[in-house]
JSON list of C-alpha atoms and ligand atoms in Angstrom, two decimals:
[
{"chain": "Y", "resi": 1, "resn": "MET", "atom": "CA", "xyz": [41.04, -7.94, -64.80]},
{"chain": "Y", "resi": 2, "resn": "THR", "atom": "CA", "xyz": [44.53, -8.38, -63.47]},
{"chain": "Y", "resi": 3, "resn": "SER", "atom": "CA", "xyz": [45.35, -11.11, -65.98]},
{"chain": "Y", "resi": 4, "resn": "ARG", "atom": "CA", "xyz": [48.53, -11.48, -68.00]},
{"chain": "Y", "resi": 5, "resn": "ARG", "atom": "CA", "xyz": [46.71, -10.09, -71.06]},
{"chain": "Y", "resi": 6, "resn": "THR", "atom": "CA", "xyz": [45.56, -6.94, -69.27]},
{"chain": "Y", "resi": 7, "resn": "ARG", "atom": "CA", "xyz": [49.09, -6.36, -68.00]},
{"chain": "Y", "resi": 8, "resn": "ASP", "atom": "CA", "xyz": [50.67, -7.00, -71.41]},
{"chain": "Y", "resi": 9, "resn": "ARG", "atom": "CA", "xyz": [48.29, -4.45, -72.91]},
{"chain": "Y", "resi": 10, "resn": "LEU", "atom": "CA", "xyz": [49.71, -1.81, -70.58]},
{"chain": "Y", "resi": 11, "resn": "ILE", "atom": "CA", "xyz": [53.29, -2.73, -71.49]},
{"chain": "Y", "resi": 12, "resn": "ASN", "atom": "CA", "xyz": [52.45, -2.49, -75.19]},
{"chain": "Y", "resi": 13, "resn": "ALA", "atom": "CA", "xyz": [50.91, 0.95, -74.63]},
{"chain": "Y", "resi": 14, "resn": "LEU", "atom": "CA", "xyz": [54.12, 2.08, -72.89]},
{"chain": "Y", "resi": 15, "resn": "ILE", "atom": "CA", "xyz": [56.25, 0.81, -75.79]},
{"chain": "Y", "resi": 16, "resn": "GLU", "atom": "CA", "xyz": [54.00, 2.68, -78.24]},
{"chain": "Y", "resi": 17, "resn": "GLN", "atom": "CA", "xyz": [54.49, 5.81, -76.16]},
{"chain": "Y", "resi": 18, "resn": "GLY", "atom": "CA", "xyz": [58.26, 5.59, -76.48]},
{"chain": "Y", "resi": 19, "resn": "ILE", "atom": "CA", "xyz": [59.47, 3.59, -73.46]},
{"chain": "Y", "resi": 20, "resn": "ARG", "atom": "CA", "xyz": [62.46, 1.60, -74.73]},
{"chain": "Y", "resi": 21, "resn": "ASP", "atom": "CA", "xyz": [64.51, 0.42, -71.72]},
{"chain": "Y", "resi": 22, "resn": "GLU", "atom": "CA", "xyz": [63.95, -3.34, -71.40]},
{"chain": "Y", "resi": 23, "resn": "ARG", "atom": "CA", "xyz": [64.98, -3.31, -67.74]},
{"chain": "Y", "resi": 24, "resn": "VAL", "atom": "CA", "xyz": [62.23, -0.81, -67.00]},
{"chain": "Y", "resi": 25, "resn": "LEU", "atom": "CA", "xyz": [59.64, -2.64, -69.10]},
{"chain": "Y", "resi": 26, "resn": "ASP", "atom": "CA", "xyz": [60.53, -5.89, -67.29]},
{"chain": "Y", "resi": 27, "resn": "ALA", "atom": "CA", "xyz": [60.13, -4.22, -63.89]},
{"chain": "Y", "resi": 28, "resn": "LEU", "atom": "CA", "xyz": [56.69, -2.93, -64.86]},
{"chain": "Y", "resi": 29, "resn": "ARG", "atom": "CA", "xyz": [55.78, -6.39, -66.16]},
{"chain": "Y", "resi": 30, "resn": "GLU", "atom": "CA", "xyz": [56.84, -8.01, -62.89]},
{"chain": "Y", "resi": 31, "resn": "ILE", "atom": "CA", "xyz": [55.41, -5.67, -60.25]},
{"chain": "Y", "resi": 32, "resn": "PRO", "atom": "CA", "xyz": [51.64, -6.14, -59.89]},
{"chain": "Y", "resi": 33, "resn": "ARG", "atom": "CA", "xyz": [50.26, -2.58, -59.81]},
{"chain": "Y", "resi": 34, "resn": "HIS", "atom": "CA", "xyz": [46.93, -3.82, -58.47]},
{"chain": "Y", "resi": 35, "resn": "LEU", "atom": "CA", "xyz": [48.64, -4.62, -55.15]},
{"chain": "Y", "resi": 36, "resn": "PHE", "atom": "CA", "xyz": [49.35, -0.90, -54.71]},
{"chain": "Y", "resi": 37, "resn": "VAL", "atom": "CA", "xyz": [45.78, 0.45, -55.08]},
{"chain": "Y", "resi": 38, "resn": "ASP", "atom": "CA", "xyz": [42.61, -0.09, -53.06]},
{"chain": "Y", "resi": 39, "resn": "GLU", "atom": "CA", "xyz": [40.56, -3.17, -53.94]},
{"chain": "Y", "resi": 40, "resn": "ALA", "atom": "CA", "xyz": [37.77, -1.00, -55.37]},
{"chain": "Y", "resi": 41, "resn": "LEU", "atom": "CA", "xyz": [40.19, 0.31, -58.02]},
{"chain": "Y", "resi": 42, "resn": "GLU", "atom": "CA", "xyz": [41.87, -2.99, -58.90]},
{"chain": "Y", "resi": 43, "resn": "SER", "atom": "CA", "xyz": [40.03, -3.28, -62.20]},
{"chain": "Y", "resi": 44, "resn": "ARG", "atom": "CA", "xyz": [41.66, -0.02, -63.33]},
{"chain": "Y", "resi": 45, "resn": "ALA", "atom": "CA", "xyz": [45.15, -0.81, -62.05]},
{"chain": "Y", "resi": 46, "resn": "TYR", "atom": "CA", "xyz": [46.50, -1.58, -65.55]},
{"chain": "Y", "resi": 47, "resn": "ASP", "atom": "CA", "xyz": [45.07, 1.51, -67.23]},
{"chain": "Y", "resi": 48, "resn": "ASN", "atom": "CA", "xyz": [47.74, 4.02, -68.16]},
{"chain": "Y", "resi": 49, "resn": "THR", "atom": "CA", "xyz": [46.33, 6.64, -65.76]},
{"chain": "Y", "resi": 50, "resn": "PRO", "atom": "CA", "xyz": [47.01, 7.99, -62.28]},
{"chain": "Y", "resi": 51, "resn": "LEU", "atom": "CA", "xyz": [44.60, 6.71, -59.58]},
{"chain": "Y", "resi": 52, "resn": "PRO", "atom": "CA", "xyz": [43.60, 8.06, -56.15]},
{"chain": "Y", "resi": 53, "resn": "ILE", "atom": "CA", "xyz": [45.32, 6.46, -53.13]},
{"chain": "Y", "resi": 54, "resn": "GLY", "atom": "CA", "xyz": [43.55, 8.42, -50.39]},
{"chain": "Y", "resi": 55, "resn": "HIS", "atom": "CA", "xyz": [44.63, 11.50, -48.39]},
{"chain": "Y", "resi": 56, "resn": "GLY", "atom": "CA", "xyz": [44.27, 13.59, -51.57]},
{"chain": "Y", "resi": 57, "resn": "GLN", "atom": "CA", "xyz": [47.25, 11.79, -53.18]},
{"chain": "Y", "resi": 58, "resn": "THR", "atom": "CA", "xyz": [47.62, 9.71, -56.36]},
{"chain": "Y", "resi": 59, "resn": "ILE", "atom": "CA", "xyz": [49.67, 6.79, -57.64]},
{"chain": "Y", "resi": 60, "resn": "SER", "atom": "CA", "xyz": [51.45, 8.15, -60.75]},
{"chain": "Y", "resi": 61, "resn": "GLN", "atom": "CA", "xyz": [50.53, 7.18, -64.29]},
{"chain": "Y", "resi": 62, "resn": "PRO", "atom": "CA", "xyz": [52.54, 4.11, -65.43]},
{"chain": "Y", "resi": 63, "resn": "TRP", "atom": "CA", "xyz": [54.06, 6.05, -68.35]},
{"chain": "Y", "resi": 64, "resn": "VAL", "atom": "CA", "xyz": [55.44, 8.63, -65.91]},
{"chain": "Y", "resi": 65, "resn": "VAL", "atom": "CA", "xyz": [56.81, 5.90, -63.61]},
{"chain": "Y", "resi": 66, "resn": "ALA", "atom": "CA", "xyz": [58.48, 4.22, -66.60]},
{"chain": "Y", "resi": 67, "resn": "ARG", "atom": "CA", "xyz": [59.90, 7.42, -68.10]},
{"chain": "Y", "resi": 68, "resn": "MET", "atom": "CA", "xyz": [61.33, 8.67, -64.80]},
{"chain": "Y", "resi": 69, "resn": "SER", "atom": "CA", "xyz": [62.87, 5.25, -64.12]},
{"chain": "Y", "resi": 70, "resn": "GLU", "atom": "CA", "xyz": [64.41, 5.22, -67.60]},
{"chain": "Y", "resi": 71, "resn": "LEU", "atom": "CA", "xyz": [65.95, 8.64, -67.04]},
{"chain": "Y", "resi": 72, "resn": "LEU", "atom": "CA", "xyz": [67.38, 7.56, -63.69]},
{"chain": "Y", "resi": 73, "resn": "LEU", "atom": "CA", "xyz": [69.10, 4.53, -65.30]},
{"chain": "Y", "resi": 74, "resn": "GLU", "atom": "CA", "xyz": [70.23, 6.24, -68.50]},
{"chain": "Y", "resi": 75, "resn": "HIS", "atom": "CA", "xyz": [73.93, 6.40, -67.60]},
{"chain": "Y", "resi": 76, "resn": "GLY", "atom": "CA", "xyz": [74.11, 3.23, -65.52]},
{"chain": "Y", "resi": 77, "resn": "VAL", "atom": "CA", "xyz": [72.47, 1.62, -62.52]},
{"chain": "Y", "resi": 78, "resn": "PRO", "atom": "CA", "xyz": [72.69, 3.81, -59.39]},
{"chain": "Y", "resi": 79, "resn": "GLU", "atom": "CA", "xyz": [73.75, 1.90, -56.24]},
{"chain": "Y", "resi": 80, "resn": "ARG", "atom": "CA", "xyz": [71.50, 3.85, -53.85]},
{"chain": "Y", "resi": 81, "resn": "VAL", "atom": "CA", "xyz": [68.38, 5.77, -54.84]},
{"chain": "Y", "resi": 82, "resn": "LEU", "atom": "CA", "xyz": [66.44, 8.24, -52.72]},
{"chain": "Y", "resi": 83, "resn": "GLU", "atom": "CA", "xyz": [62.76, 8.69, -53.58]},
{"chain": "Y", "resi": 84, "resn": "ILE", "atom": "CA", "xyz": [60.71, 11.59, -52.21]},
{"chain": "Y", "resi": 85, "resn": "GLY", "atom": "CA", "xyz": [56.99, 10.80, -51.95]},
{"chain": "Y", "resi": 86, "resn": "THR", "atom": "CA", "xyz": [56.49, 7.07, -51.28]},
{"chain": "Y", "resi": 87, "resn": "GLY", "atom": "CA", "xyz": [52.70, 7.34, -51.67]},
{"chain": "Y", "resi": 88, "resn": "SER", "atom": "CA", "xyz": [51.40, 3.87, -52.57]},
{"chain": "Y", "resi": 89, "resn": "GLY", "atom": "CA", "xyz": [54.91, 2.42, -52.75]},
{"chain": "Y", "resi": 90, "resn": "TYR", "atom": "CA", "xyz": [54.53, 1.50, -56.43]},
{"chain": "Y", "resi": 91, "resn": "GLN", "atom": "CA", "xyz": [57.37, 3.63, -57.82]},
{"chain": "Y", "resi": 92, "resn": "ALA", "atom": "CA", "xyz": [59.57, 2.43, -54.94]},
{"chain": "Y", "resi": 93, "resn": "ALA", "atom": "CA", "xyz": [58.72, -1.17, -55.88]},
{"chain": "Y", "resi": 94, "resn": "ILE", "atom": "CA", "xyz": [59.71, -0.56, -59.51]},
{"chain": "Y", "resi": 95, "resn": "LEU", "atom": "CA", "xyz": [62.98, 1.00, -58.34]},
{"chain": "Y", "resi": 96, "resn": "ALA", "atom": "CA", "xyz": [63.58, -1.97, -56.03]},
{"chain": "Y", "resi": 97, "resn": "LYS", "atom": "CA", "xyz": [63.66, -4.21, -59.12]},
{"chain": "Y", "resi": 98, "resn": "LEU", "atom": "CA", "xyz": [66.11, -1.93, -60.88]},
{"chain": "Y", "resi": 99, "resn": "VAL", "atom": "CA", "xyz": [68.69, -0.85, -58.30]},
{"chain": "Y", "resi": 100, "resn": "PRO", "atom": "CA", "xyz": [70.37, -2.45, -55.25]},
{"chain": "Y", "resi": 101, "resn": "GLN", "atom": "CA", "xyz": [68.98, -0.17, -52.52]},
{"chain": "Y", "resi": 102, "resn": "VAL", "atom": "CA", "xyz": [66.04, 2.25, -52.33]},
{"chain": "Y", "resi": 103, "resn": "TYR", "atom": "CA", "xyz": [65.35, 4.82, -49.59]},
{"chain": "Y", "resi": 104, "resn": "SER", "atom": "CA", "xyz": [61.93, 6.46, -49.76]},
{"chain": "Y", "resi": 105, "resn": "ILE", "atom": "CA", "xyz": [60.43, 9.28, -47.67]},
{"chain": "Y", "resi": 106, "resn": "GLU", "atom": "CA", "xyz": [56.73, 9.99, -47.20]},
{"chain": "Y", "resi": 107, "resn": "ARG", "atom": "CA", "xyz": [55.22, 12.82, -45.12]},
{"chain": "Y", "resi": 108, "resn": "ILE", "atom": "CA", "xyz": [51.81, 11.18, -44.45]},
{"chain": "Y", "resi": 109, "resn": "GLY", "atom": "CA", "xyz": [52.07, 8.56, -41.68]},
{"chain": "Y", "resi": 110, "resn": "ALA", "atom": "CA", "xyz": [49.12, 6.44, -42.82]},
{"chain": "Y", "resi": 111, "resn": "LEU", "atom": "CA", "xyz": [50.64, 6.07, -46.30]},
{"chain": "Y", "resi": 112, "resn": "VAL", "atom": "CA", "xyz": [54.03, 5.10, -44.82]},
{"chain": "Y", "resi": 113, "resn": "HIS", "atom": "CA", "xyz": [52.41, 2.28, -42.89]},
{"chain": "Y", "resi": 114, "resn": "GLN", "atom": "CA", "xyz": [50.45, 0.99, -45.88]},
{"chain": "Y", "resi": 115, "resn": "ALA", "atom": "CA", "xyz": [53.39, 1.23, -48.30]},
{"chain": "Y", "resi": 116, "resn": "ARG", "atom": "CA", "xyz": [55.61, -0.78, -45.93]},
{"chain": "Y", "resi": 117, "resn": "GLN", "atom": "CA", "xyz": [52.97, -3.53, -45.82]},
{"chain": "Y", "resi": 118, "resn": "ARG", "atom": "CA", "xyz": [52.56, -3.57, -49.59]},
{"chain": "Y", "resi": 119, "resn": "LEU", "atom": "CA", "xyz": [56.29, -3.72, -50.23]},
{"chain": "Y", "resi": 120, "resn": "ARG", "atom": "CA", "xyz": [56.59, -6.62, -47.81]},
{"chain": "Y", "resi": 121, "resn": "ALA", "atom": "CA", "xyz": [53.66, -8.39, -49.49]},
{"chain": "Y", "resi": 122, "resn": "ALA", "atom": "CA", "xyz": [55.45, -7.95, -52.84]},
{"chain": "Y", "resi": 123, "resn": "GLN", "atom": "CA", "xyz": [58.56, -9.59, -51.22]},
{"chain": "Y", "resi": 124, "resn": "LEU", "atom": "CA", "xyz": [60.71, -6.51, -51.77]},
{"chain": "Y", "resi": 125, "resn": "PHE", "atom": "CA", "xyz": [63.19, -6.16, -48.94]},
{"chain": "Y", "resi": 126, "resn": "ASN", "atom": "CA", "xyz": [65.64, -3.62, -50.41]},
{"chain": "Y", "resi": 127, "resn": "VAL", "atom": "CA", "xyz": [63.41, -0.60, -49.76]},
{"chain": "Y", "resi": 128, "resn": "GLN", "atom": "CA", "xyz": [63.47, 1.42, -46.55]},
{"chain": "Y", "resi": 129, "resn": "VAL", "atom": "CA", "xyz": [60.55, 3.79, -45.98]},
{"chain": "Y", "resi": 130, "resn": "ARG", "atom": "CA", "xyz": [60.85, 6.73, -43.60]},
{"chain": "Y", "resi": 131, "resn": "HIS", "atom": "CA", "xyz": [58.12, 8.96, -42.20]},
{"chain": "Y", "resi": 132, "resn": "GLY", "atom": "CA", "xyz": [59.60, 12.41, -42.74]},
{"chain": "Y", "resi": 133, "resn": "ASP", "atom": "CA", "xyz": [59.80, 15.60, -44.73]},
{"chain": "Y", "resi": 134, "resn": "GLY", "atom": "CA", "xyz": [61.51, 15.12, -48.08]},
{"chain": "Y", "resi": 135, "resn": "TYR", "atom": "CA", "xyz": [62.72, 18.73, -48.04]},
{"chain": "Y", "resi": 136, "resn": "GLN", "atom": "CA", "xyz": [65.40, 17.54, -45.60]},
{"chain": "Y", "resi": 137, "resn": "GLY", "atom": "CA", "xyz": [66.36, 14.47, -47.64]},
{"chain": "Y", "resi": 138, "resn": "TRP", "atom": "CA", "xyz": [67.87, 11.47, -45.80]},
{"chain": "Y", "resi": 139, "resn": "PRO", "atom": "CA", "xyz": [71.44, 12.52, -44.95]},
{"chain": "Y", "resi": 140, "resn": "GLU", "atom": "CA", "xyz": [72.42, 9.25, -43.20]},
{"chain": "Y", "resi": 141, "resn": "TYR", "atom": "CA", "xyz": [72.78, 7.34, -46.50]},
{"chain": "Y", "resi": 142, "resn": "ALA", "atom": "CA", "xyz": [73.97, 10.24, -48.70]},
{"chain": "Y", "resi": 143, "resn": "PRO", "atom": "CA", "xyz": [75.46, 10.67, -51.23]},
{"chain": "Y", "resi": 144, "resn": "TYR", "atom": "CA", "xyz": [72.92, 9.08, -53.58]},
{"chain": "Y", "resi": 145, "resn": "ALA", "atom": "CA", "xyz": [73.69, 8.17, -57.20]},
{"chain": "Y", "resi": 146, "resn": "GLY", "atom": "CA", "xyz": [70.02, 8.71, -57.99]},
{"chain": "Y", "resi": 147, "resn": "ILE", "atom": "CA", "xyz": [67.29, 10.91, -56.49]},
{"chain": "Y", "resi": 148, "resn": "MET", "atom": "CA", "xyz": [63.69, 10.88, -57.71]},
{"chain": "Y", "resi": 149, "resn": "LEU", "atom": "CA", "xyz": [60.95, 13.27, -56.62]},
{"chain": "Y", "resi": 150, "resn": "THR", "atom": "CA", "xyz": [57.36, 12.15, -57.17]},
{"chain": "Y", "resi": 151, "resn": "ALA", "atom": "CA", "xyz": [55.79, 15.31, -55.73]},
{"chain": "Y", "resi": 152, "resn": "ALA", "atom": "CA", "xyz": [56.48, 18.72, -57.28]},
{"chain": "Y", "resi": 153, "resn": "PRO", "atom": "CA", "xyz": [58.33, 21.49, -55.44]},
{"chain": "Y", "resi": 154, "resn": "HIS", "atom": "CA", "xyz": [58.59, 25.01, -56.90]},
{"chain": "Y", "resi": 155, "resn": "GLN", "atom": "CA", "xyz": [62.34, 24.56, -56.90]},
{"chain": "Y", "resi": 156, "resn": "VAL", "atom": "CA", "xyz": [64.51, 21.54, -56.20]},
{"chain": "Y", "resi": 157, "resn": "PRO", "atom": "CA", "xyz": [65.30, 21.67, -52.44]},
{"chain": "Y", "resi": 158, "resn": "THR", "atom": "CA", "xyz": [68.92, 22.53, -51.67]},
{"chain": "Y", "resi": 159, "resn": "ALA", "atom": "CA", "xyz": [69.30, 19.63, -49.22]},
{"chain": "Y", "resi": 160, "resn": "LEU", "atom": "CA", "xyz": [68.50, 17.17, -52.03]},
{"chain": "Y", "resi": 161, "resn": "LEU", "atom": "CA", "xyz": [71.07, 18.70, -54.39]},
{"chain": "Y", "resi": 162, "resn": "GLU", "atom": "CA", "xyz": [73.63, 18.45, -51.58]},
{"chain": "Y", "resi": 163, "resn": "GLN", "atom": "CA", "xyz": [72.84, 14.75, -51.14]},
{"chain": "Y", "resi": 164, "resn": "LEU", "atom": "CA", "xyz": [73.36, 13.99, -54.86]},
{"chain": "Y", "resi": 165, "resn": "GLY", "atom": "CA", "xyz": [76.78, 12.40, -55.42]},
{"chain": "Y", "resi": 166, "resn": "VAL", "atom": "CA", "xyz": [79.24, 13.25, -58.20]},
{"chain": "Y", "resi": 167, "resn": "GLY", "atom": "CA", "xyz": [78.14, 11.35, -61.31]},
{"chain": "Y", "resi": 168, "resn": "GLY", "atom": "CA", "xyz": [74.62, 11.19, -59.86]},
{"chain": "Y", "resi": 169, "resn": "ARG", "atom": "CA", "xyz": [71.32, 12.17, -61.40]},
{"chain": "Y", "resi": 170, "resn": "LEU", "atom": "CA", "xyz": [68.17, 13.75, -59.94]},
{"chain": "Y", "resi": 171, "resn": "VAL", "atom": "CA", "xyz": [64.80, 13.46, -61.73]},
{"chain": "Y", "resi": 172, "resn": "ALA", "atom": "CA", "xyz": [61.98, 15.73, -60.61]},
{"chain": "Y", "resi": 173, "resn": "PRO", "atom": "CA", "xyz": [58.79, 17.52, -61.57]},
{"chain": "Y", "resi": 174, "resn": "VAL", "atom": "CA", "xyz": [59.09, 21.23, -60.71]},
{"chain": "Y", "resi": 175, "resn": "GLY", "atom": "CA", "xyz": [56.64, 24.12, -60.80]},
{"chain": "Y", "resi": 176, "resn": "GLY", "atom": "CA", "xyz": [53.18, 25.10, -59.63]},
{"chain": "Y", "resi": 177, "resn": "ALA", "atom": "CA", "xyz": [49.89, 23.32, -60.40]},
{"chain": "Y", "resi": 178, "resn": "GLY", "atom": "CA", "xyz": [49.18, 23.18, -64.13]},
{"chain": "Y", "resi": 179, "resn": "ALA", "atom": "CA", "xyz": [52.66, 24.36, -65.11]},
{"chain": "Y", "resi": 180, "resn": "GLN", "atom": "CA", "xyz": [55.09, 21.64, -64.14]},
{"chain": "Y", "resi": 181, "resn": "THR", "atom": "CA", "xyz": [58.12, 20.44, -66.05]},
{"chain": "Y", "resi": 182, "resn": "LEU", "atom": "CA", "xyz": [59.96, 17.18, -65.60]},
{"chain": "Y", "resi": 183, "resn": "ILE", "atom": "CA", "xyz": [63.64, 18.03, -65.23]},
{"chain": "Y", "resi": 184, "resn": "VAL", "atom": "CA", "xyz": [66.87, 16.07, -64.97]},
{"chain": "Y", "resi": 185, "resn": "ILE", "atom": "CA", "xyz": [69.84, 17.41, -63.00]},
{"chain": "Y", "resi": 186, "resn": "ASP", "atom": "CA", "xyz": [73.26, 15.76, -63.32]},
{"chain": "Y", "resi": 187, "resn": "ARG", "atom": "CA", "xyz": [76.11, 16.39, -60.92]},
{"chain": "Y", "resi": 188, "resn": "THR", "atom": "CA", "xyz": [79.49, 16.23, -62.65]},
{"chain": "Y", "resi": 189, "resn": "ALA", "atom": "CA", "xyz": [82.89, 17.03, -61.17]},
{"chain": "Y", "resi": 190, "resn": "GLU", "atom": "CA", "xyz": [82.42, 20.54, -62.60]},
{"chain": "Y", "resi": 191, "resn": "GLY", "atom": "CA", "xyz": [79.00, 21.16, -61.07]},
{"chain": "Y", "resi": 192, "resn": "LEU", "atom": "CA", "xyz": [75.30, 20.80, -61.92]},
{"chain": "Y", "resi": 193, "resn": "THR", "atom": "CA", "xyz": [73.67, 20.67, -65.36]},
{"chain": "Y", "resi": 194, "resn": "GLN", "atom": "CA", "xyz": [69.93, 20.75, -65.98]},
{"chain": "Y", "resi": 195, "resn": "GLN", "atom": "CA", "xyz": [67.66, 19.55, -68.83]},
{"chain": "Y", "resi": 196, "resn": "ARG", "atom": "CA", "xyz": [63.93, 19.86, -69.34]},
{"chain": "Y", "resi": 197, "resn": "VAL", "atom": "CA", "xyz": [62.20, 16.66, -70.47]},
{"chain": "Y", "resi": 198, "resn": "ALA", "atom": "CA", "xyz": [58.42, 17.05, -70.66]},
{"chain": "Y", "resi": 199, "resn": "GLY", "atom": "CA", "xyz": [55.35, 18.74, -69.23]},
{"chain": "Y", "resi": 200, "resn": "VAL", "atom": "CA", "xyz": [53.88, 16.72, -66.33]},
{"chain": "Y", "resi": 201, "resn": "SER", "atom": "CA", "xyz": [51.27, 16.91, -63.59]},
{"chain": "Y", "resi": 202, "resn": "PHE", "atom": "CA", "xyz": [52.11, 15.85, -60.03]},
{"chain": "Y", "resi": 203, "resn": "VAL", "atom": "CA", "xyz": [50.72, 16.59, -56.57]},
{"chain": "Y", "resi": 204, "resn": "PRO", "atom": "CA", "xyz": [52.61, 19.39, -54.81]},
{"chain": "Y", "resi": 205, "resn": "MET", "atom": "CA", "xyz": [55.56, 18.72, -52.51]},
{"chain": "Y", "resi": 206, "resn": "LEU", "atom": "CA", "xyz": [54.47, 20.06, -49.12]},
{"chain": "Y", "resi": 207, "resn": "GLU", "atom": "CA", "xyz": [56.55, 20.89, -46.06]},
{"chain": "Y", "resi": 208, "resn": "GLY", "atom": "CA", "xyz": [56.34, 19.07, -42.74]},
{"chain": "Y", "resi": 209, "resn": "ARG", "atom": "CA", "xyz": [55.00, 15.69, -41.64]},
{"chain": "Y", "resi": 210, "resn": "GLN", "atom": "CA", "xyz": [51.37, 14.75, -41.22]},
{"chain": "V", "resi": 1, "resn": "SAH", "atom": "N1", "xyz": [55.62, 7.60, -55.83]},
{"chain": "V", "resi": 1, "resn": "SAH", "atom": "C1", "xyz": [54.24, 7.56, -55.41]},
{"chain": "V", "resi": 1, "resn": "SAH", "atom": "C2", "xyz": [53.52, 8.83, -55.82]},
{"chain": "V", "resi": 1, "resn": "SAH", "atom": "C3", "xyz": [52.60, 9.30, -54.75]},
{"chain": "V", "resi": 1, "resn": "SAH", "atom": "S1", "xyz": [52.01, 10.96, -54.93]},
{"chain": "V", "resi": 1, "resn": "SAH", "atom": "C4", "xyz": [53.55, 6.31, -55.90]},
{"chain": "V", "resi": 1, "resn": "SAH", "atom": "O1", "xyz": [54.15, 5.55, -56.68]},
{"chain": "V", "resi": 1, "resn": "SAH", "atom": "O2", "xyz": [52.42, 6.04, -55.49]},
{"chain": "V", "resi": 1, "resn": "SAH", "atom": "C5", "xyz": [53.28, 11.88, -54.11]},
{"chain": "V", "resi": 1, "resn": "SAH", "atom": "C6", "xyz": [53.48, 11.63, -52.66]},
{"chain": "V", "resi": 1, "resn": "SAH", "atom": "O3", "xyz": [54.41, 12.61, -52.19]},
{"chain": "V", "resi": 1, "resn": "SAH", "atom": "C7", "xyz": [52.24, 11.78, -51.77]},
{"chain": "V", "resi": 1, "resn": "SAH", "atom": "O4", "xyz": [52.01, 10.60, -51.08]},
{"chain": "V", "resi": 1, "resn": "SAH", "atom": "C8", "xyz": [52.60, 12.94, -50.83]},
{"chain": "V", "resi": 1, "resn": "SAH", "atom": "O5", "xyz": [52.09, 12.78, -49.49]},
{"chain": "V", "resi": 1, "resn": "SAH", "atom": "C9", "xyz": [54.12, 12.87, -50.83]},
{"chain": "V", "resi": 1, "resn": "SAH", "atom": "N2", "xyz": [54.79, 14.11, -50.43]},
{"chain": "V", "resi": 1, "resn": "SAH", "atom": "C10", "xyz": [54.46, 15.40, -50.72]},
{"chain": "V", "resi": 1, "resn": "SAH", "atom": "N3", "xyz": [55.33, 16.24, -50.15]},
{"chain": "V", "resi": 1, "resn": "SAH", "atom": "C11", "xyz": [56.26, 15.49, -49.50]},
{"chain": "V", "resi": 1, "resn": "SAH", "atom": "C12", "xyz": [57.42, 15.78, -48.69]},
{"chain": "V", "resi": 1, "resn": "SAH", "atom": "N4", "xyz": [57.82, 17.03, -48.44]},
{"chain": "V", "resi": 1, "resn": "SAH", "atom": "N5", "xyz": [58.12, 14.75, -48.19]},
{"chain": "V", "resi": 1, "resn": "SAH", "atom": "C13", "xyz": [57.75, 13.46, -48.41]},
{"chain": "V", "resi": 1, "resn": "SAH", "atom": "N6", "xyz": [56.66, 13.12, -49.15]},
{"chain": "V", "resi": 1, "resn": "SAH", "atom": "C14", "xyz": [55.92, 14.12, -49.67]}
]
């Protein structure tokens, strides 16, 4: 169920759905998604669907992970990436294959603990996970050349825009339940520009730690 063939089928589905970046496809080929879900769900780990990870949260659909990663790398490989919403650690693991250093924040303590273990088991040592509130960002390592939100706020938090470096890109779902849009914000020397990419469905970005 976690065989090469099952995994290749997922990659082929992603290619059919428009994912073109070979670096991203390679990262999804290499990172075993079944290591980031509970054993009971392993047989569905290579379906192109989101899956529950406990605490009312979900691991994102592989297409969404791939598309957001592609957008983040579109104009070059960012040196440091900040992810908001570590969850299972899967998106962080994909980013760890693509960029030199990943910083990821998760508000639910139990998920932080589990994600750290999974990332270690996958031998990925260039990801730091912090138990905190993503609304504050992670100022110590700012500015970031890439910021990715995997939970949806109503508006992109100001602190995150402030921590985006010149030439950097932020990828995020924004909006309320059932009406979210994936957006891309670029910071140029002149200021911020924004594009809408697609309709998406993410869990909400909530304030405070738990
Ligand atoms: N990237 C994750 C997606 C998990 S779902 C993965 O690959 O599995 C989104 C996650 O965002 C949830 O775990 C949720 O607890 C977390 N989250 C929501 N609001 C947050 C906030 N303000 N700060 C940090 N994490 C947050």
